Short mmCIF file of C-alpha atoms and ligand atoms in Angstrom, two decimals:
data_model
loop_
_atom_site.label_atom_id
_atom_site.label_comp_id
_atom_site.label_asym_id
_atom_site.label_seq_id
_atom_site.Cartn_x
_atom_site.Cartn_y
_atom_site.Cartn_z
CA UNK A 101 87.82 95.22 82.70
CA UNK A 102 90.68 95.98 80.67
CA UNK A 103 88.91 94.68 76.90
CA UNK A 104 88.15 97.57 74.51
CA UNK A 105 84.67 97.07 73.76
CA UNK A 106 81.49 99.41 72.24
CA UNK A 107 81.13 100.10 76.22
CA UNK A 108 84.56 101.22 76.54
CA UNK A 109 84.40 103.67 73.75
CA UNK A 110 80.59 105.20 74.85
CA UNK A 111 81.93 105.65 78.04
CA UNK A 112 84.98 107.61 76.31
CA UNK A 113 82.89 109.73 75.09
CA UNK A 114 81.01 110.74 77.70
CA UNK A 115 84.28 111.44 79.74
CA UNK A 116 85.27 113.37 77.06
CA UNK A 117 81.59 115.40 76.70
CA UNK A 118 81.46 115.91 80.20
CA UNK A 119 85.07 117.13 80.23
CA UNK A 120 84.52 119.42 77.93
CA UNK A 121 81.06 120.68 79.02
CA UNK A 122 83.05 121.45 82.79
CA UNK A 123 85.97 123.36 81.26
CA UNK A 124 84.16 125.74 78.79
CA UNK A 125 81.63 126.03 81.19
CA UNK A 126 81.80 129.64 82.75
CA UNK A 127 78.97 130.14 84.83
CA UNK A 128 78.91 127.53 87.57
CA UNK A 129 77.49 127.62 90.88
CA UNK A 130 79.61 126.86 94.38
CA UNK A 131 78.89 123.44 94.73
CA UNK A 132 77.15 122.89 98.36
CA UNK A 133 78.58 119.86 100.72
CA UNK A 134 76.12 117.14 101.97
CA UNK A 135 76.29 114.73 105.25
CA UNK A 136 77.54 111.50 103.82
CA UNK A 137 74.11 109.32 104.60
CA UNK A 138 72.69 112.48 102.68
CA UNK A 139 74.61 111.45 100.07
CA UNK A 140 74.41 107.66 100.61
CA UNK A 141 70.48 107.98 100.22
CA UNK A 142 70.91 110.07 96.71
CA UNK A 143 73.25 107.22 95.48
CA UNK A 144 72.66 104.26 97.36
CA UNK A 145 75.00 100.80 96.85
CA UNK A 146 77.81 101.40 94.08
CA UNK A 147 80.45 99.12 95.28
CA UNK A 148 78.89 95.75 94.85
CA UNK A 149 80.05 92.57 93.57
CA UNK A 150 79.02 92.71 90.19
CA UNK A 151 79.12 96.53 89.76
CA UNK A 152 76.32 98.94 88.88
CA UNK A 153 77.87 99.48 85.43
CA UNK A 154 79.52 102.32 84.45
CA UNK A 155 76.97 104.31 82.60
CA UNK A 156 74.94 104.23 86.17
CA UNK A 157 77.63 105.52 88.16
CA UNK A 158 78.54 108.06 86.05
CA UNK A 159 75.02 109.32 86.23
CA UNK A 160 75.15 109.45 89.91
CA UNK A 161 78.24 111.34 89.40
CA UNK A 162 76.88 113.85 86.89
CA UNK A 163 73.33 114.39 89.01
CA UNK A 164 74.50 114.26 92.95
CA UNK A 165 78.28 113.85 93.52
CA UNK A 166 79.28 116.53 91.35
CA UNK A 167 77.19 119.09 93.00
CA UNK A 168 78.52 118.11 96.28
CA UNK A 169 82.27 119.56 95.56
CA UNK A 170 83.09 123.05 95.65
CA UNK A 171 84.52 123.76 91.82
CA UNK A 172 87.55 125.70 93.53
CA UNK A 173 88.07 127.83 90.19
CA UNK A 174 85.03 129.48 90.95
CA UNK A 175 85.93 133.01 89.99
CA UNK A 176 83.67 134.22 93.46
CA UNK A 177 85.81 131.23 95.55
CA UNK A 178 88.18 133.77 97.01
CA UNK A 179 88.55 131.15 100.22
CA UNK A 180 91.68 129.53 101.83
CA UNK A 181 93.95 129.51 98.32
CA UNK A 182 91.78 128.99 95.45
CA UNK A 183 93.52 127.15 92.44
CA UNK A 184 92.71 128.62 88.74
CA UNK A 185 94.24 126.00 86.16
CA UNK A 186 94.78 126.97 82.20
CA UNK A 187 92.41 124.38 80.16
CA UNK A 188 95.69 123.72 78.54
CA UNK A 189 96.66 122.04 82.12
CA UNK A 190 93.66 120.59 82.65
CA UNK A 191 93.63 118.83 79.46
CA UNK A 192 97.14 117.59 79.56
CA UNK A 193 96.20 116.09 82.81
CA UNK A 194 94.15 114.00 80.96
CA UNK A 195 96.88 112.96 78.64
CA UNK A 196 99.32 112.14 81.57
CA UNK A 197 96.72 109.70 83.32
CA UNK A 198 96.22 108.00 80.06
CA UNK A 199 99.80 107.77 79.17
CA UNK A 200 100.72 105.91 82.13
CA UNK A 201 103.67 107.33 83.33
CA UNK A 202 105.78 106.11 86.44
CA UNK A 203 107.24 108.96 86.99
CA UNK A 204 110.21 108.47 89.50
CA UNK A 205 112.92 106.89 87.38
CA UNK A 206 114.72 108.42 84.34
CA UNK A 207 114.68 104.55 82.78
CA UNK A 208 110.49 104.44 82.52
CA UNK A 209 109.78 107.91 82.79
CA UNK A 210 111.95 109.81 80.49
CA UNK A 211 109.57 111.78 78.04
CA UNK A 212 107.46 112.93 80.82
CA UNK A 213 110.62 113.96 83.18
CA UNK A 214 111.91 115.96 80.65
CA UNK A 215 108.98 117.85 80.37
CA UNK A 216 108.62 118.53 83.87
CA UNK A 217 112.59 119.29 83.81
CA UNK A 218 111.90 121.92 81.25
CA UNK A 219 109.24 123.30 83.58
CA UNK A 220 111.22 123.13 86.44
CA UNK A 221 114.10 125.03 84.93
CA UNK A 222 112.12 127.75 84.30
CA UNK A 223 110.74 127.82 87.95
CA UNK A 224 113.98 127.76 89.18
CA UNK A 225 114.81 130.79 87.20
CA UNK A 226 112.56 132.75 88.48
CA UNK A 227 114.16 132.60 91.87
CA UNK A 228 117.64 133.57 90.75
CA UNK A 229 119.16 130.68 92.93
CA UNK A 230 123.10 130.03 91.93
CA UNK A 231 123.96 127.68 88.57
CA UNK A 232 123.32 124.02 90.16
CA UNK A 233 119.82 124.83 91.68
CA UNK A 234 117.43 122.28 90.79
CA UNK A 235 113.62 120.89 91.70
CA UNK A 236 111.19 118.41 91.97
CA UNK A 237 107.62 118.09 91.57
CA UNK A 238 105.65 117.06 94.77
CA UNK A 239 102.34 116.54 95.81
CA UNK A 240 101.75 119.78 97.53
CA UNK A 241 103.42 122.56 99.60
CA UNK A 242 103.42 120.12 102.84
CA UNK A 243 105.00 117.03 100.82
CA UNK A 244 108.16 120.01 99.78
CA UNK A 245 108.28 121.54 103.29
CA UNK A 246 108.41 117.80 104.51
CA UNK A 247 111.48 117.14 101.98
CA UNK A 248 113.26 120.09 102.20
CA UNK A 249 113.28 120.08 106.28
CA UNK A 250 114.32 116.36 105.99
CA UNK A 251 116.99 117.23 103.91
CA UNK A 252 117.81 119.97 105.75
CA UNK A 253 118.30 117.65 109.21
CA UNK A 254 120.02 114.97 107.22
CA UNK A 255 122.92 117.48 105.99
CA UNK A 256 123.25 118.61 109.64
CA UNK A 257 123.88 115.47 110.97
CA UNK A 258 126.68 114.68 108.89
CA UNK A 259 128.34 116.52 111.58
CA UNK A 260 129.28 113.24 114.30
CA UNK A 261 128.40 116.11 116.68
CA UNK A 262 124.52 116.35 115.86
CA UNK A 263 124.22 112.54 115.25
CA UNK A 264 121.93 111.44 118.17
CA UNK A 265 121.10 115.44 118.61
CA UNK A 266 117.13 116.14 118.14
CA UNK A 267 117.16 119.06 115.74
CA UNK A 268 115.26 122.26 116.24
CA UNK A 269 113.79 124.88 113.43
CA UNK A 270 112.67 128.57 114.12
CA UNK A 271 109.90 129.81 111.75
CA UNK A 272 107.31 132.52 112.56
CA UNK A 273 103.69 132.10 113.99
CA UNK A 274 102.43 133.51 110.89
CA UNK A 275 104.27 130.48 108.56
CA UNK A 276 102.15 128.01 107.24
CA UNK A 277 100.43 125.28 109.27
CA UNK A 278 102.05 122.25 107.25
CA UNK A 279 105.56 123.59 108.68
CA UNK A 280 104.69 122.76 112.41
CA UNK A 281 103.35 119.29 111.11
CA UNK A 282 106.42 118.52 109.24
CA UNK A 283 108.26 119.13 111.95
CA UNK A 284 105.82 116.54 113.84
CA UNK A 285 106.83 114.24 110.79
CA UNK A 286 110.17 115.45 110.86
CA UNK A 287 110.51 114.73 114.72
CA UNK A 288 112.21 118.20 115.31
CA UNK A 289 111.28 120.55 118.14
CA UNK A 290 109.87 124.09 116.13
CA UNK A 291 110.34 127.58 117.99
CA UNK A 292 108.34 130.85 116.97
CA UNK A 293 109.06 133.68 116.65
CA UNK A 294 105.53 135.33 117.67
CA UNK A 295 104.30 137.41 114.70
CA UNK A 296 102.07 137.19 112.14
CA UNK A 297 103.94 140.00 110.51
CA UNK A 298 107.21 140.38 108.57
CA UNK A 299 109.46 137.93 110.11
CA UNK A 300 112.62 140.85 110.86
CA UNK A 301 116.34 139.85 111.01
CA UNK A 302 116.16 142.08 114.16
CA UNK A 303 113.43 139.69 115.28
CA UNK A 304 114.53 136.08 114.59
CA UNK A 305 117.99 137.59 116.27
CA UNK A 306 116.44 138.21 119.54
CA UNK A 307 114.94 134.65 119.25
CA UNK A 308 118.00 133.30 118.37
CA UNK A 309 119.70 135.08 120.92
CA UNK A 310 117.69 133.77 123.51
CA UNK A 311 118.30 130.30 122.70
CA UNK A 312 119.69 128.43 125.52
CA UNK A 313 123.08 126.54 124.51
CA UNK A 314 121.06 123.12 124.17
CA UNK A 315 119.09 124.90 121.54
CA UNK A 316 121.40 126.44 119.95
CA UNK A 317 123.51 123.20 119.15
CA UNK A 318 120.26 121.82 118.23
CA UNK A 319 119.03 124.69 115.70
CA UNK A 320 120.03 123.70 112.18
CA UNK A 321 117.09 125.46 110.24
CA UNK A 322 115.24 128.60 109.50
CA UNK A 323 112.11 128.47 107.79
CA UNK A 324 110.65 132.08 106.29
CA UNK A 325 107.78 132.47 104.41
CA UNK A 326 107.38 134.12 100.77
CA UNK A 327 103.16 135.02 101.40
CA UNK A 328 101.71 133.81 104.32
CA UNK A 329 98.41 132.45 103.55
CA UNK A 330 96.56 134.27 105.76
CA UNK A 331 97.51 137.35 104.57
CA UNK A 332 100.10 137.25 101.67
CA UNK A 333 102.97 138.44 103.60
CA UNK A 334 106.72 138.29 102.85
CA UNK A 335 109.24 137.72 105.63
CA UNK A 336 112.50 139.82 105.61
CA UNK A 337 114.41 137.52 103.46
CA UNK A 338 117.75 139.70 102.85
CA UNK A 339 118.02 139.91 106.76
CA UNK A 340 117.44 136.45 107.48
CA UNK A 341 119.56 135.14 104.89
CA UNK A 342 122.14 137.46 106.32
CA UNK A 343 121.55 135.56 109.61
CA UNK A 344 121.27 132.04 108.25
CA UNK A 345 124.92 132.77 106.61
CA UNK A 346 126.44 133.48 109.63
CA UNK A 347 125.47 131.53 112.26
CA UNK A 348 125.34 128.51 109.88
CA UNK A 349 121.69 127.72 109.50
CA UNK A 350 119.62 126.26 106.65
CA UNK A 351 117.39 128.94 105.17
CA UNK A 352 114.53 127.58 103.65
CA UNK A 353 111.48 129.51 102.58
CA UNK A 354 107.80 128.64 101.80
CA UNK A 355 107.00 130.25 98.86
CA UNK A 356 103.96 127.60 98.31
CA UNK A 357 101.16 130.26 97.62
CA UNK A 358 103.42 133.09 97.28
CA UNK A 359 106.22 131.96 94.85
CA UNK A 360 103.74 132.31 91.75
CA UNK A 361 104.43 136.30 92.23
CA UNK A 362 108.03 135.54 91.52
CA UNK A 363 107.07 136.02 87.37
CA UNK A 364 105.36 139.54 88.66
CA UNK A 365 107.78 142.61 88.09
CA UNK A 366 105.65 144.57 90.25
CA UNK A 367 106.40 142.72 93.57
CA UNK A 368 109.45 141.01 92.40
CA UNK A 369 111.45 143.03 95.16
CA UNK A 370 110.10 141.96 97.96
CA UNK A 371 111.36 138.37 97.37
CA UNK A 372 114.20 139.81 97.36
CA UNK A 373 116.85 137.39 99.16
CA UNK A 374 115.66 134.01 97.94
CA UNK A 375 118.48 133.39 95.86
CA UNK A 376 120.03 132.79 99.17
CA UNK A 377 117.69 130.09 100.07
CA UNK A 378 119.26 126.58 100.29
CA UNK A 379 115.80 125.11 99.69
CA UNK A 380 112.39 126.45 98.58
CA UNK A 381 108.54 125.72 98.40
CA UNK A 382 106.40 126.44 95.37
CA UNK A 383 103.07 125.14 94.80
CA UNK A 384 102.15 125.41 91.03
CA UNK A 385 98.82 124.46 91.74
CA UNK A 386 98.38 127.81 93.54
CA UNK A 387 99.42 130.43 91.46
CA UNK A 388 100.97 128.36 88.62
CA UNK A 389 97.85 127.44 87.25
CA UNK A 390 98.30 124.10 87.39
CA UNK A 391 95.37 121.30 88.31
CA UNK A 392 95.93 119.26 91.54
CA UNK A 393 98.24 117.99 92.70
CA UNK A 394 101.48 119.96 92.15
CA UNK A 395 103.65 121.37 94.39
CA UNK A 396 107.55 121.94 94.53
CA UNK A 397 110.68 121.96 95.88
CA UNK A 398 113.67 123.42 94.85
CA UNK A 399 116.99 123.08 97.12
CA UNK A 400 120.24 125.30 95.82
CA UNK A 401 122.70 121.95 96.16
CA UNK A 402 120.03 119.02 95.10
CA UNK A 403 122.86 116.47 95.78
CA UNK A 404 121.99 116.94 99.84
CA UNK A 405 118.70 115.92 98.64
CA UNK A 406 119.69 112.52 96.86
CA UNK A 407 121.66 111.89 99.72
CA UNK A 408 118.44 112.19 102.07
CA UNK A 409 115.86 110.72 100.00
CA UNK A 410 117.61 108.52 97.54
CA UNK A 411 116.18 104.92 98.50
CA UNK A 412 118.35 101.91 98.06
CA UNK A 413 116.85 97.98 97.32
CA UNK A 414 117.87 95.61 95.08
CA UNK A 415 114.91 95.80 93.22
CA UNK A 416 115.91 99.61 92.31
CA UNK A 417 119.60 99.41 91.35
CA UNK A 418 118.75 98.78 87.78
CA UNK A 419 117.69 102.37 87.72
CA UNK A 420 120.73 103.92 89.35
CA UNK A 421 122.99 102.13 86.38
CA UNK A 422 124.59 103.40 83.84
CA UNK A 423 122.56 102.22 80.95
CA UNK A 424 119.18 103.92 82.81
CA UNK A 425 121.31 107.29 83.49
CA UNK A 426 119.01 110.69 83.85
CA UNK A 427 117.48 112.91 86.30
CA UNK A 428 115.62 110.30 88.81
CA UNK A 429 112.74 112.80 90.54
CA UNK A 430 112.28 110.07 93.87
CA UNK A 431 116.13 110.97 94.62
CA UNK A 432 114.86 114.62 95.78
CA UNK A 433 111.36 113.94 97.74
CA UNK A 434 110.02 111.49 100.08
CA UNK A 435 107.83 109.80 97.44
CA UNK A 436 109.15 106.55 95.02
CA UNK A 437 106.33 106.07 92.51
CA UNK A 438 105.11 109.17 91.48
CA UNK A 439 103.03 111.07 89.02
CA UNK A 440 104.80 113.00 86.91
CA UNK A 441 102.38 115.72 88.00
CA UNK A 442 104.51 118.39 86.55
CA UNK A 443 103.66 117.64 82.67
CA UNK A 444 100.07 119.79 82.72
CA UNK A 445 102.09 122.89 83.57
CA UNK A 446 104.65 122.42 80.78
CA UNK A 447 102.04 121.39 78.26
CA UNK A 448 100.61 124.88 79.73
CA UNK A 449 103.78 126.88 79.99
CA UNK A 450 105.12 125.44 76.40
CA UNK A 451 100.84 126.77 75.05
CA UNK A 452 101.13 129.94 75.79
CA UNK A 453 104.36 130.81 76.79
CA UNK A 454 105.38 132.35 80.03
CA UNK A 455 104.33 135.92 79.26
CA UNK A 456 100.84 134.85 79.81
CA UNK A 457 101.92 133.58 82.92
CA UNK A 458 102.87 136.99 84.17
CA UNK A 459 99.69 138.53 82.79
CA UNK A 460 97.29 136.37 85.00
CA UNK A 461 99.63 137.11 88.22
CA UNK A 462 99.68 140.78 87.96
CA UNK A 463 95.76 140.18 87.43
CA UNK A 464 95.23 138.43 90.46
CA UNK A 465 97.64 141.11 92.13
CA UNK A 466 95.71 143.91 90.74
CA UNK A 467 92.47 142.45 91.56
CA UNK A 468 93.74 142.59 95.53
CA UNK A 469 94.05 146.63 94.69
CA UNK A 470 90.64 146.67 93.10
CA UNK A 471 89.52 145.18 96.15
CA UNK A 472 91.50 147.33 98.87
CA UNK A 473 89.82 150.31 96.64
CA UNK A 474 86.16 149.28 96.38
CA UNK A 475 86.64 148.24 100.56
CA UNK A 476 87.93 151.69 101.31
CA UNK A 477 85.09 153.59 99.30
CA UNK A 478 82.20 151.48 100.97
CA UNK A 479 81.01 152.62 104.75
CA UNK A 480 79.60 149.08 106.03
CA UNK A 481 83.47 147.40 105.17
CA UNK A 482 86.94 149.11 106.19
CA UNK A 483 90.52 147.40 105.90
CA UNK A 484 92.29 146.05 108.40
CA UNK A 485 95.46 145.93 106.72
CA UNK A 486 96.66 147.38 103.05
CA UNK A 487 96.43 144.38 100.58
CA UNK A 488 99.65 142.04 100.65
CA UNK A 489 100.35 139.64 97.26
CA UNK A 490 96.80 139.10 96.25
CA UNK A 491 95.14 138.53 100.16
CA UNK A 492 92.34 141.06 101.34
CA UNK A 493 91.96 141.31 105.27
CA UNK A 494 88.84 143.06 105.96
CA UNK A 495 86.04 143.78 108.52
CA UNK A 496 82.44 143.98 108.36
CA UNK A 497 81.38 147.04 110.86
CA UNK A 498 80.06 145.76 113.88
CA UNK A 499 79.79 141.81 112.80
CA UNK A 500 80.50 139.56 114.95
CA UNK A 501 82.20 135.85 114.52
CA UNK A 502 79.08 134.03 114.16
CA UNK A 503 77.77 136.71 111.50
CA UNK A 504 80.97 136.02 109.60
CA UNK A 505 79.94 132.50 109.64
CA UNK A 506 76.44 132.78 108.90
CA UNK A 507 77.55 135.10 105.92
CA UNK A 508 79.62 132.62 104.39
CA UNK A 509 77.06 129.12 104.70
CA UNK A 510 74.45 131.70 103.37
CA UNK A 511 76.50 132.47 100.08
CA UNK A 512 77.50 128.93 99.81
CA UNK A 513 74.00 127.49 100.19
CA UNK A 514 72.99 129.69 97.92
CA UNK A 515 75.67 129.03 95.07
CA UNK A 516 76.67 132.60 94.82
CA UNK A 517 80.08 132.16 96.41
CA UNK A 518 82.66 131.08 98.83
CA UNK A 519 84.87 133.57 101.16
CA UNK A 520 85.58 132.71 104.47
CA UNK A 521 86.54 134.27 107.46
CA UNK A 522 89.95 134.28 109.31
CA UNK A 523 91.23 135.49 112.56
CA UNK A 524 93.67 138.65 112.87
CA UNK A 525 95.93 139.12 115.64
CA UNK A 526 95.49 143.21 116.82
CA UNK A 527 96.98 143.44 119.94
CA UNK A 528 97.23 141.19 122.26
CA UNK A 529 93.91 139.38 121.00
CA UNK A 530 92.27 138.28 117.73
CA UNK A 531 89.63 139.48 115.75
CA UNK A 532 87.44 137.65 113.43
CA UNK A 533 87.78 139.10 109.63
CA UNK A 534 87.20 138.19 106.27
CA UNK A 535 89.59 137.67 103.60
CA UNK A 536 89.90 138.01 99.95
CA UNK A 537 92.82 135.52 98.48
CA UNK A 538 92.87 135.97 94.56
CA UNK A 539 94.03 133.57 92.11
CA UNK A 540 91.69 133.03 89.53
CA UNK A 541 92.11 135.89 86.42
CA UNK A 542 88.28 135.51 85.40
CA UNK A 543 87.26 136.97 88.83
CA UNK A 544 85.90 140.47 88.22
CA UNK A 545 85.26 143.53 89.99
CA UNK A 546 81.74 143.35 89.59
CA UNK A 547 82.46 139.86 91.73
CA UNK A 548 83.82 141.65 93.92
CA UNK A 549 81.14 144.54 94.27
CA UNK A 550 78.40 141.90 94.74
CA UNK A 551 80.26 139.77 97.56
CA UNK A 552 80.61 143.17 99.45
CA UNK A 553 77.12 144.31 98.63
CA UNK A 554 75.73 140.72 100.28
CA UNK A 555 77.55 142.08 103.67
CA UNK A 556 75.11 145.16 103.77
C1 LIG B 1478 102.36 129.10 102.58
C2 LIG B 1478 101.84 127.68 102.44
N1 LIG B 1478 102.64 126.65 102.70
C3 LIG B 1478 102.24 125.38 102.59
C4 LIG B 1478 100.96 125.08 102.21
C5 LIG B 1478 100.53 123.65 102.11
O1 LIG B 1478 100.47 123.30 100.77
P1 LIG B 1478 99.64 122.02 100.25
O2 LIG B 1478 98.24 122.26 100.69
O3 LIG B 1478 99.85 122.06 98.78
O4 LIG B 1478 100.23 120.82 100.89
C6 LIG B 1478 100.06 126.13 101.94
C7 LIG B 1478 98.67 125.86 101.55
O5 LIG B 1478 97.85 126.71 101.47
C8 LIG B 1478 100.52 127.46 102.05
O6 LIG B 1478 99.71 128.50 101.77
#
């Protein structure tokens, strides 16, 4: 298995035609999901004992598996968050799985740390946290939500006081799904303040305020959001950093799909108050451009990280001397061995510099205007809220839920696209919508014109 041989270097090639055949390719359909004994059938046996060979399975790759995914850079996916990553990224995630890097210690994974350090630095910038702020790369938004809340906890309990306390978080009903997991994970109790609007000072007060005194010795975190998923909205941050500073409280936001608008100067503003932040979320592989997996977290004193993360064994304490001294990612996550899955965005940041960056973000948030625009001129669609970030909230007059689902199999069946519908709270009840999230630059407005045209 591990001989270079004529095999070896035909099947190289391939990987490498293929490769380049999927990234230069521009028109692609949505790939359509199968039942797995669909599938099964298509393929048949691949794991056996003496293998099918690799040509075979590649094959079965190329002509069934393949067609099964949904290619999320579609520039008509405009579902959930799509993901848009430079070829520059792509292609340097190539070069990171061949290079082999372990990338949680400074001692084996220097070269690629530094990249991802370089990266890092100039994520970190873009927040305006204090001298002394630094990050890691993660697998995703709910790996740095999970880290940072840890963290959080950990510094809390310091205090003898909170030792054997359970802790307790307040976020909004609005944040982000992984948040009320984590704090599953995290084995804290989470509060809500109910909306899926701006999270006010005004209104985590009241919740605070209401707290009995249990839960108030308990609370030791808020958690905001910088774009909510559903519909790209930005908590008061000013006013709840104000309130995180004075009643003590560890202010972390989740900027996973939102924080790529921090390079934007047109919606810079509204983020305004995250230099406050003690810890934040950033997924590159949102609005970074970045392939999967990348996420981050960045905490304004990373040495309360190390001291909540850091893991201790014998077998590790040749990394922590001094001959093996440098920045040791695992200190700052919950992960040990780790990919240094930040490389792909330097390789892609260092390409074309960060300008470019900027460009493709005020694209995707100029796209959402396009969008709000085209909605408001067309009588079968109206808006049910004025574009936030780059998320579209819209109804189809007189559809119900089920035609909202119907819609959407119909335009993935048929290759043409992928937009799904979410739920809006109006009211005291919800109403079944559809949503626009942009990401991808390439998407156009005549995209856009044809998904709304397919809703007549
Ligand atoms: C605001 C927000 N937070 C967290 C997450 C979870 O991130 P991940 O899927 O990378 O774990 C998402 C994912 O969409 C998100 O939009």
């Amino acid at each position: 298995m591990h001989k270079i041989d004529i095999d070896l270097v035909e099947m190289t090639l391939d990987v490498m035609k293929y490769t380049i055949d999927r990234v230069s390719n521009t028109k692609f359909d949505i790939g359509i999901p199968k039942k797995a004994e669909e599938l099964k059938a298509l393929v048949g046996e691949t794991i056996t004992p003496k293998g099918v060979g690799g040509e075979y399975a590649f094959d079965m790759w190329k002509k069934h598996l393949s067609k099964a995914v949904v290619p999320i850079d579609h520039p008509r996916h405009l579902a959930f968050v799509p993901a848009s990553p430079t070829r520059a990224a792509i292609m340097f995630d190539l070069v990171t799985s061949a290079s082999s890097i372990h990338g949680a210690y400074w001692m084996e994974g220097a070269g690629g740390i530094f990249c991802e350090n370089e990266a890092m630095s100039w994520i970190v910038s873009l927040t305006g946290l204090p001298e002394g702020a630094f990050g890691v790369f993660t697998s995703g938004g709910t790996a740095a939500n999970l880290s940072a809340i840890v963290t959080a906890r950990e510094h809390w309990r310091e205090n003898a006081v909170h030792k054997t306390q359970r802790g307790l978080i307040i976020t909004s009903s609005g944040a982000h799904s992984s948040i009320k997991a984590m704090a599953k994970v995290a084995d804290v109790d989470i509060l809500l303040v109910e909306t899926e609007d701006v999270m006010s000072e005004e209104g985590l007060q009241d919740c605070i305020n209401s707290l009995s005194k249990d839960q108030r010795e308990r609370l030791f975190a808020i958690v905001a959001t910088g774009g909510t998923t559903n519909a790209g909205i930005i908590d008061d941050l000013t006013g709840i950093a104000n309130i995180c500073e004075q009643e003590n409280l560890w202010f972390h936001i989740d900027a996973a799909y939102g924080g790529g608008a921090l390079v934007a100067d047109s919606v810079r503003h509204l983020f305004n108050g995250i230099e406050r932040a003690d810890s934040i979320t950033i997924d590159p592989h949102k609005w970074m451009f970045s392939p999967y997996d990348c996420g981050a977290v960045i905490y304004k004193q990373p040495e309360l990280a190390k001291k909540a993360h850091s893991q201790q064994g014998s077998y590790l304490d040749i990394f922590k001397d001094e001959g093996a001294h440098g920045f040791n990612p695992t200190d700052y996550q919950i992960q040990l061995t780790r990919r240094v899955r930040g490389l792909p965005l330097w390789f892609s940041l260092a390409t074309h510099g960060t300008n470019r960056y900027k460009e493709a973000v005020e694209r995707g948030l100029e796209l959402a205007q396009i969008a709000g625009r085209l909605i408001k001129n067309a009588p079968h669609v109206e808006l049910v809220r004025d574009p936030s970030l780059s998320c579209v909230l819209y109804r189809r007059i007189g559809w119900n839920p089920e035609d909202y689902t119907h819609w959407t199999y119909e335009n993935q069946k048929s290759g043409f696209a992928l937009v799904t519908p979410t739920k809006w709270k109006s009211g005291n009840t919800y109403e079944t919508v559809s949503r626009f999230c942009f990401i991808n630059p390439d998407t156009t407005e005549e995209d856009i014109k044809l998904i709304l045209e397919s809703m007549k």
